PDB file of C-alpha atoms in Angstrom:
ATOM      1  CA  MET A   1      17.352 177.977  53.227  1.00 40.00           C
ATOM      2  CA  ASN A   2      18.678 174.319  53.006  1.00 43.00           C
ATOM      3  CA  ALA A   3      20.485 173.616  55.881  1.00 41.00           C
ATOM      4  CA  GLN A   4      24.402 172.520  54.629  1.00 40.00           C
ATOM      5  CA  PRO A   5      27.888 171.913  56.697  1.00 39.00           C
ATOM      6  CA  GLY A   6      29.345 176.081  57.355  1.00 40.00           C
ATOM      7  CA  SER A   7      32.141 176.572  59.816  1.00 44.00           C
ATOM      8  CA  VAL A   8      31.836 174.326  62.147  1.00 54.00           C
ATOM      9  CA  GLY A   9      28.988 173.799  64.040  1.00 63.00           C
ATOM     10  CA  LEU A  10      26.761 176.080  61.600  1.00 76.00           C
ATOM     11  CA  THR A  11      24.642 175.282  58.630  1.00 87.00           C
ATOM     12  CA  GLU A  12      24.863 177.493  56.107  1.00 89.00           C
ATOM     13  CA  ALA A  13      22.545 180.025  57.009  1.00 91.00           C
ATOM     14  CA  ALA A  14      23.433 180.401  60.358  1.00 91.00           C
ATOM     15  CA  GLU A  15      26.371 180.724  58.868  1.00 90.00           C
ATOM     16  CA  GLN A  16      25.187 183.883  56.558  1.00 93.00           C
ATOM     17  CA  LEU A  17      22.864 185.212  59.322  1.00 93.00           C
ATOM     18  CA  TYR A  18      26.214 185.504  62.002  1.00 91.00           C
ATOM     19  CA  ARG A  19      28.224 186.799  59.261  1.00 92.00           C
ATOM     20  CA  HIS A  20      25.690 189.734  57.798  1.00 93.00           C
ATOM     21  CA  VAL A  21      25.008 190.249  61.908  1.00 91.00           C
ATOM     22  CA  LEU A  22      29.215 190.521  62.302  1.00 92.00           C
ATOM     23  CA  ARG A  23      29.001 193.430  59.768  1.00 91.00           C
ATOM     24  CA  SER A  24      25.974 195.348  60.492  1.00 91.00           C
ATOM     25  CA  ALA A  25      25.305 197.846  63.207  1.00 89.00           C
ATOM     26  CA  PRO A  26      23.426 196.687  66.053  1.00 89.00           C
ATOM     27  CA  ALA A  27      19.591 195.969  65.495  1.00 92.00           C
ATOM     28  CA  PRO A  28      16.547 193.989  65.989  1.00 93.00           C
ATOM     29  CA  MET A  29      15.731 190.666  64.311  1.00 92.00           C
ATOM     30  CA  ALA A  30      13.703 192.699  61.886  1.00 93.00           C
ATOM     31  CA  GLU A  31      15.685 194.623  60.713  1.00 92.00           C
ATOM     32  CA  HIS A  32      18.141 192.164  60.128  1.00 92.00           C
ATOM     33  CA  ALA A  33      15.379 189.410  58.339  1.00 93.00           C
ATOM     34  CA  GLU A  34      14.474 192.174  55.743  1.00 93.00           C
ATOM     35  CA  ALA A  35      17.991 192.901  55.050  1.00 93.00           C
ATOM     36  CA  LEU A  36      18.443 189.320  54.134  1.00 94.00           C
ATOM     37  CA  GLY A  37      15.383 189.179  52.680  1.00 94.00           C
ATOM     38  CA  TRP A  38      14.535 186.115  54.250  1.00 95.00           C
ATOM     39  CA  ARG A  39      10.856 185.863  56.431  1.00 94.00           C
ATOM     40  CA  LEU A  40      11.088 186.624  59.884  1.00 93.00           C
ATOM     41  CA  ARG A  41       9.817 183.234  61.213  1.00 92.00           C
ATOM     42  CA  GLN A  42      12.942 181.653  59.567  1.00 92.00           C
ATOM     43  CA  THR A  43      15.390 184.128  60.795  1.00 92.00           C
ATOM     44  CA  GLU A  44      14.090 183.354  64.128  1.00 92.00           C
ATOM     45  CA  GLN A  45      15.150 180.003  63.782  1.00 92.00           C
ATOM     46  CA  VAL A  46      18.201 180.457  62.828  1.00 93.00           C
ATOM     47  CA  MET A  47      19.065 182.879  65.551  1.00 92.00           C
ATOM     48  CA  ARG A  48      18.230 180.112  68.279  1.00 92.00           C
ATOM     49  CA  ASP A  49      21.139 178.229  66.756  1.00 90.00           C
ATOM     50  CA  LEU A  50      23.348 181.079  67.038  1.00 90.00           C
ATOM     51  CA  GLU A  51      22.147 181.737  70.789  1.00 90.00           C
ATOM     52  CA  ARG A  52      22.466 177.532  71.876  1.00 89.00           C
ATOM     53  CA  MET A  53      25.955 178.356  70.561  1.00 87.00           C
ATOM     54  CA  ARG A  54      26.382 181.559  71.774  1.00 88.00           C
ATOM     55  CA  LEU A  55      27.477 183.577  68.709  1.00 90.00           C
ATOM     56  CA  ALA A  56      24.845 185.923  69.379  1.00 91.00           C
ATOM     57  CA  ARG A  57      22.590 187.313  72.197  1.00 90.00           C
ATOM     58  CA  ARG A  58      19.553 189.679  72.060  1.00 92.00           C
ATOM     59  CA  THR A  59      19.559 192.722  74.168  1.00 90.00           C
ATOM     60  CA  SER A  60      16.322 193.606  76.447  1.00 87.00           C
ATOM     61  CA  GLU A  61      15.374 195.845  73.988  1.00 88.00           C
ATOM     62  CA  GLY A  62      15.399 192.840  70.900  1.00 88.00           C
ATOM     63  CA  THR A  63      18.586 194.151  69.696  1.00 93.00           C
ATOM     64  CA  VAL A  64      21.004 191.257  68.387  1.00 93.00           C
ATOM     65  CA  LYS A  65      24.245 192.099  69.534  1.00 90.00           C
ATOM     66  CA  VAL A  66      27.693 190.072  68.544  1.00 89.00           C
ATOM     67  CA  ASP A  67      30.681 189.478  70.637  1.00 87.00           C
ATOM     68  CA  ASP A  68      34.494 189.535  69.254  1.00 89.00           C
ATOM     69  CA  PRO A  69      34.396 186.340  67.258  1.00 86.00           C
ATOM     70  CA  ARG A  70      38.072 185.423  68.678  1.00 86.00           C
ATOM     71  CA  ALA A  71      36.117 185.167  71.602  1.00 84.00           C
ATOM     72  CA  SER A  72      32.893 183.740  70.724  1.00 85.00           C
ATOM     73  CA  VAL A  73      34.308 180.721  68.428  1.00 84.00           C
ATOM     74  CA  GLY A  74      37.135 180.656  70.140  1.00 83.00           C
ATOM     75  CA  ARG A  75      34.848 179.354  72.963  1.00 83.00           C
ATOM     76  CA  LEU A  76      32.844 177.075  70.562  1.00 80.00           C
ATOM     77  CA  LEU A  77      36.192 175.598  68.985  1.00 83.00           C
ATOM     78  CA  ASP A  78      37.439 175.105  72.030  1.00 83.00           C
ATOM     79  CA  SER A  79      34.292 172.576  72.752  1.00 81.00           C
ATOM     80  CA  GLU A  80      34.314 171.430  69.568  1.00 81.00           C
ATOM     81  CA  GLU A  81      38.175 169.782  70.202  1.00 86.00           C
ATOM     82  CA  SER A  82      36.808 168.920  74.093  1.00 86.00           C
ATOM     83  CA  GLU A  83      34.204 166.680  72.704  1.00 85.00           C
ATOM     84  CA  LEU A  84      36.991 165.425  70.051  1.00 87.00           C
ATOM     85  CA  ASP A  85      39.319 164.423  72.399  1.00 87.00           C
ATOM     86  CA  GLU A  86      36.661 162.927  74.532  1.00 89.00           C
ATOM     87  CA  ARG A  87      35.156 160.637  72.171  1.00 88.00           C
ATOM     88  CA  ARG A  88      39.085 159.631  70.600  1.00 90.00           C
ATOM     89  CA  ARG A  89      39.525 159.245  74.426  1.00 89.00           C
ATOM     90  CA  ARG A  90      36.877 156.905  74.559  1.00 89.00           C
ATOM     91  CA  LEU A  91      37.553 155.005  71.760  1.00 87.00           C
ATOM     92  CA  LEU A  92      41.246 154.100  72.216  1.00 86.00           C
ATOM     93  CA  GLY A  93      39.867 152.948  75.481  1.00 87.00           C
ATOM     94  CA  LEU A  94      37.290 150.575  73.637  1.00 86.00           C
ATOM     95  CA  ARG A  95      40.217 149.946  70.982  1.00 84.00           C
ATOM     96  CA  GLU A  96      42.364 148.439  74.322  1.00 84.00           C
ATOM     97  CA  SER A  97      39.907 146.587  75.677  1.00 85.00           C
ATOM     98  CA  LEU A  98      39.421 144.952  72.831  1.00 80.00           C
ATOM     99  CA  ASP A  99      41.518 141.682  73.763  1.00 79.00           C
ATOM    100  CA  SER A 100      39.723 141.394  76.434  1.00 83.00           C
ATOM    101  CA  PHE A 101      36.702 141.488  74.893  1.00 81.00           C
ATOM    102  CA  GLU A 102      37.483 138.527  72.549  1.00 77.00           C
ATOM    103  CA  SER A 103      38.751 135.995  75.743  1.00 79.00           C
ATOM    104  CA  ASP A 104      35.294 137.100  77.763  1.00 80.00           C
ATOM    105  CA  TYR A 105      33.869 135.788  74.013  1.00 74.00           C
ATOM    106  CA  ARG A 106      35.246 132.805  73.647  1.00 74.00           C
ATOM    107  CA  ARG A 107      35.117 131.943  77.397  1.00 76.00           C
ATOM    108  CA  GLY A 108      31.070 132.856  76.703  1.00 74.00           C
ATOM    109  CA  LEU A 109      31.378 130.001  73.391  1.00 67.00           C
ATOM    110  CA  GLN A 110      32.853 127.625  75.826  1.00 66.00           C
ATOM    111  CA  LEU A 111      29.825 127.550  78.491  1.00 67.00           C
ATOM    112  CA  SER A 112      26.714 128.332  75.905  1.00 62.00           C
ATOM    113  CA  GLY A 113      28.234 126.703  72.429  1.00 57.00           C
ATOM    114  CA  PRO A 114      28.480 128.910  69.395  1.00 55.00           C
ATOM    115  CA  ARG A 115      26.062 132.330  69.005  1.00 61.00           C
ATOM    116  CA  VAL A 116      26.003 132.834  65.634  1.00 67.00           C
ATOM    117  CA  PRO A 117      24.264 131.160  63.052  1.00 78.00           C
ATOM    118  CA  PRO A 118      26.124 128.585  60.773  1.00 84.00           C
ATOM    119  CA  TRP A 119      24.692 130.454  58.063  1.00 85.00           C
ATOM    120  CA  GLU A 120      23.487 133.906  57.258  1.00 89.00           C
ATOM    121  CA  GLN A 121      21.858 135.147  54.172  1.00 90.00           C
ATOM    122  CA  VAL A 122      22.827 138.459  53.218  1.00 89.00           C
ATOM    123  CA  ALA A 123      21.350 140.672  50.859  1.00 88.00           C
ATOM    124  CA  PRO A 124      22.963 142.659  47.752  1.00 85.00           C
ATOM    125  CA  THR A 125      23.359 145.899  49.464  1.00 86.00           C
ATOM    126  CA  GLU A 126      24.339 144.898  53.171  1.00 89.00           C
ATOM    127  CA  ALA A 127      27.138 142.581  51.107  1.00 87.00           C
ATOM    128  CA  ALA A 128      29.961 145.462  50.890  1.00 87.00           C
ATOM    129  CA  GLY A 129      29.627 145.783  55.177  1.00 88.00           C
ATOM    130  CA  VAL A 130      29.898 142.301  55.369  1.00 89.00           C
ATOM    131  CA  VAL A 131      32.943 141.913  53.440  1.00 89.00           C
ATOM    132  CA  GLU A 132      34.119 144.995  54.876  1.00 88.00           C
ATOM    133  CA  HIS A 133      33.685 143.915  58.787  1.00 88.00           C
ATOM    134  CA  LEU A 134      35.695 140.282  57.630  1.00 89.00           C
ATOM    135  CA  ILE A 135      38.693 141.883  56.275  1.00 87.00           C
ATOM    136  CA  ARG A 136      38.816 144.002  59.573  1.00 86.00           C
ATOM    137  CA  THR A 137      38.003 141.482  62.090  1.00 86.00           C
ATOM    138  CA  SER A 138      39.505 138.182  60.761  1.00 86.00           C
ATOM    139  CA  ARG A 139      42.869 136.481  60.849  1.00 85.00           C
ATOM    140  CA  GLY A 140      44.836 134.721  58.191  1.00 85.00           C
ATOM    141  CA  SER A 141      44.666 134.702  54.165  1.00 90.00           C
ATOM    142  CA  ILE A 142      41.947 136.050  51.466  1.00 91.00           C
ATOM    143  CA  ARG A 143      41.061 133.955  48.774  1.00 92.00           C
ATOM    144  CA  GLN A 144      39.054 135.477  46.585  1.00 90.00           C
ATOM    145  CA  VAL A 145      37.714 133.190  42.856  1.00 90.00           C
ATOM    146  CA  THR A 146      36.035 136.393  40.720  1.00 84.00           C
ATOM    147  CA  ALA A 147      33.376 135.740  37.937  1.00 79.00           C
ATOM    148  CA  LYS A 148      33.385 139.505  36.678  1.00 75.00           C
ATOM    149  CA  MET A 149      35.428 142.325  37.440  1.00 69.00           C
ATOM    150  CA  ALA A 150      32.886 145.811  36.712  1.00 64.00           C
ATOM    151  CA  THR A 151      29.825 144.652  39.841  1.00 67.00           C
ATOM    152  CA  GLY A 152      30.331 143.868  43.831  1.00 70.00           C
ATOM    153  CA  PRO A 153      31.708 144.514  47.207  1.00 76.00           C
ATOM    154  CA  ALA A 154      34.937 145.001  46.172  1.00 71.00           C
ATOM    155  CA  HIS A 155      34.070 148.585  44.338  1.00 70.00           C
ATOM    156  CA  GLU A 156      32.768 149.667  47.675  1.00 76.00           C
ATOM    157  CA  ASP A 157      34.616 152.342  49.284  1.00 77.00           C
ATOM    158  CA  ALA A 158      34.498 150.888  52.375  1.00 74.00           C
ATOM    159  CA  VAL A 159      35.882 147.791  51.368  1.00 78.00           C
ATOM    160  CA  ARG A 160      38.439 149.414  48.981  1.00 79.00           C
ATOM    161  CA  SER A 161      40.353 151.685  51.720  1.00 80.00           C
ATOM    162  CA  GLN A 162      40.107 147.932  54.238  1.00 80.00           C
ATOM    163  CA  TRP A 163      42.017 146.036  51.466  1.00 78.00           C
ATOM    164  CA  ASP A 164      44.290 149.359  50.927  1.00 77.00           C
ATOM    165  CA  GLY A 165      45.493 148.313  54.541  1.00 76.00           C
ATOM    166  CA  LEU A 166      46.123 144.411  53.636  1.00 75.00           C
ATOM    167  CA  SER A 167      49.627 145.635  52.166  1.00 65.00           C
ATOM    168  CA  THR A 168      51.239 146.623  55.491  1.00 69.00           C
ATOM    169  CA  GLY A 169      49.519 143.890  57.724  1.00 70.00           C
ATOM    170  CA  GLY A 170      51.826 141.769  56.223  1.00 77.00           C
ATOM    171  CA  ARG A 171      48.385 139.373  55.209  1.00 83.00           C
ATOM    172  CA  ASP A 172      48.341 136.914  52.582  1.00 89.00           C
ATOM    173  CA  VAL A 173      45.338 136.954  50.058  1.00 90.00           C
ATOM    174  CA  ARG A 174      45.261 135.509  46.915  1.00 92.00           C
ATOM    175  CA  GLY A 175      42.738 136.136  43.716  1.00 90.00           C
ATOM    176  CA  ILE A 176      41.711 133.953  41.224  1.00 91.00           C
ATOM    177  CA  PHE A 177      40.424 135.365  38.511  1.00 89.00           C
ATOM    178  CA  PRO A 178      39.034 134.417  34.488  1.00 89.00           C
ATOM    179  CA  LEU A 179      41.060 134.953  31.648  1.00 90.00           C
ATOM    180  CA  SER A 180      38.645 137.132  29.868  1.00 87.00           C
ATOM    181  CA  VAL A 181      39.489 140.205  32.477  1.00 86.00           C
ATOM    182  CA  LEU A 182      42.571 140.645  30.370  1.00 86.00           C
ATOM    183  CA  THR A 183      41.344 141.865  27.011  1.00 86.00           C
ATOM    184  CA  ASP A 184      38.721 144.290  29.861  1.00 84.00           C
ATOM    185  CA  PRO A 185      40.099 148.254  29.470  1.00 82.00           C
ATOM    186  CA  GLU A 186      39.286 148.454  33.098  1.00 81.00           C
ATOM    187  CA  TRP A 187      41.107 145.491  34.273  1.00 83.00           C
ATOM    188  CA  HIS A 188      44.842 146.803  34.507  1.00 84.00           C
ATOM    189  CA  PRO A 189      44.115 149.459  37.008  1.00 85.00           C
ATOM    190  CA  PHE A 190      41.962 146.832  38.908  1.00 83.00           C
ATOM    191  CA  ALA A 191      44.203 144.932  39.670  1.00 84.00           C
ATOM    192  CA  GLN A 192      47.216 147.271  39.624  1.00 85.00           C
ATOM    193  CA  TRP A 193      45.314 148.292  42.968  1.00 83.00           C
ATOM    194  CA  ARG A 194      44.744 145.046  44.412  1.00 83.00           C
ATOM    195  CA  ALA A 195      48.321 143.495  43.623  1.00 85.00           C
ATOM    196  CA  GLY A 196      49.619 147.118  45.556  1.00 82.00           C
ATOM    197  CA  ALA A 197      47.818 145.185  48.404  1.00 79.00           C
ATOM    198  CA  GLY A 198      50.062 142.386  48.048  1.00 84.00           C
ATOM    199  CA  GLU A 199      47.411 140.297  46.230  1.00 87.00           C
ATOM    200  CA  GLN A 200      48.568 137.030  44.096  1.00 91.00           C
ATOM    201  CA  GLN A 201      46.782 136.618  41.450  1.00 90.00           C
ATOM    202  CA  ARG A 202      45.653 133.790  38.770  1.00 93.00           C
ATOM    203  CA  TYR A 203      43.809 133.060  36.189  1.00 90.00           C
ATOM    204  CA  LEU A 204      41.518 130.392  34.948  1.00 91.00           C
ATOM    205  CA  ALA A 205      40.024 129.614  31.835  1.00 92.00           C
ATOM    206  CA  ASP A 206      36.340 131.309  31.877  1.00 87.00           C
ATOM    207  CA  ASP A 207      33.944 128.109  32.242  1.00 86.00           C
ATOM    208  CA  ASN A 208      36.386 126.601  35.031  1.00 87.00           C
ATOM    209  CA  ILE A 209      34.757 129.278  37.387  1.00 86.00           C
ATOM    210  CA  ARG A 210      31.282 128.332  38.194  1.00 84.00           C
ATOM    211  CA  VAL A 211      31.223 129.665  41.575  1.00 85.00           C
ATOM    212  CA  GLU A 212      32.014 132.682  43.261  1.00 87.00           C
ATOM    213  CA  PHE A 213      33.036 133.478  46.686  1.00 90.00           C
ATOM    214  CA  ALA A 214      35.873 134.782  49.379  1.00 91.00           C
ATOM    215  CA  ILE A 215      37.322 133.047  52.233  1.00 92.00           C
ATOM    216  CA  PHE A 216      38.253 135.279  55.218  1.00 90.00           C
ATOM    217  CA  GLY A 217      40.525 133.238  56.685  1.00 90.00           C
ATOM    218  CA  ARG A 218      38.529 130.655  59.872  1.00 88.00           C
ATOM    219  CA  SER A 219      35.943 133.471  60.059  1.00 89.00           C
ATOM    220  CA  GLY A 220      33.732 132.519  56.990  1.00 91.00           C
ATOM    221  CA  VAL A 221      33.094 132.026  53.400  1.00 92.00           C
ATOM    222  CA  LEU A 222      30.534 134.765  51.371  1.00 91.00           C
ATOM    223  CA  LEU A 223      29.246 132.707  48.434  1.00 89.00           C
ATOM    224  CA  GLU A 224      27.135 134.826  45.898  1.00 85.00           C
ATOM    225  CA  GLU A 225      24.340 132.769  44.660  1.00 81.00           C
ATOM    226  CA  LYS A 226      23.082 132.815  40.872  1.00 74.00           C
ATOM    227  CA  GLY A 227      20.886 135.113  39.325  1.00 68.00           C
ATOM    228  CA  GLU A 228      20.296 138.983  38.718  1.00 67.00           C
ATOM    229  CA  ASP A 229      20.553 140.942  42.306  1.00 69.00           C
ATOM    230  CA  ALA A 230      20.777 137.501  44.336  1.00 77.00           C
ATOM    231  CA  ASP A 231      21.732 137.274  47.336  1.00 86.00           C
ATOM    232  CA  PHE A 232      24.819 135.716  48.929  1.00 89.00           C
ATOM    233  CA  LEU A 233      25.248 133.424  51.611  1.00 91.00           C
ATOM    234  CA  LEU A 234      27.867 133.526  54.735  1.00 92.00           C
ATOM    235  CA  LEU A 235      28.975 130.242  56.396  1.00 91.00           C
ATOM    236  CA  ARG A 236      30.362 130.148  59.275  1.00 88.00           C
ATOM    237  CA  PRO A 237      31.034 125.900  60.221  1.00 85.00           C
ATOM    238  CA  PRO A 238      35.211 124.875  60.180  1.00 82.00           C
ATOM    239  CA  ALA A 239      34.386 122.039  58.235  1.00 82.00           C
ATOM    240  CA  ILE A 240      33.277 123.950  54.859  1.00 80.00           C
ATOM    241  CA  ILE A 241      36.033 126.644  55.335  1.00 79.00           C
ATOM    242  CA  ASP A 242      38.271 123.963  55.759  1.00 77.00           C
ATOM    243  CA  ALA A 243      36.643 122.278  52.538  1.00 75.00           C
ATOM    244  CA  SER A 244      36.986 125.825  50.490  1.00 68.00           C
TER     245      SER A 244
END
């Protein structure tokens, strides 16, 4: 009985037991376990989930009972929706505070100097998260030089989602690619997707592209080191950003 998502708040096993009890006559737990072909101990564990959500209960005689699901499941849905509304309210409040947080941060920088290192080594497994964060938090143009197309952070879902939003944000996005990608059968749908996000694309001879990097406004430059499974370098000094 692997616990997989079922109905709202229910594991697959909990939903199976709940449906069985709904369509059965009131009976002790042992009878329900036998009918389902489950061990009693496992059935007891699943039953505790239903009791916690107030979908089922045991009488003093040990019989399992359930109420009309319109009432019991309705209470569960109301509770879940209330929690979602509260989370949305807190997230909205946090988003509305973002500008004031940034103002406080800038003021702190003036008093204590930069709080982030001028450069940072980024593992390949962390690169997509860094790129997603830089796209989301940076301002200004995004410029990228790419030597290969089939791999890299740009193919991760989180990065693609941020990239898709660039067209509505009106950001200046520019990309430089090697001429050899034009013969790659996967290039055209990739290029069309990037162009749909507002990217202006240029091509250079392959031997003119020796380094892969991306510049995210004034927030930083992400540079890919040479070699298989090599790390990335995130560079933040303004002088490096201006020279890139």
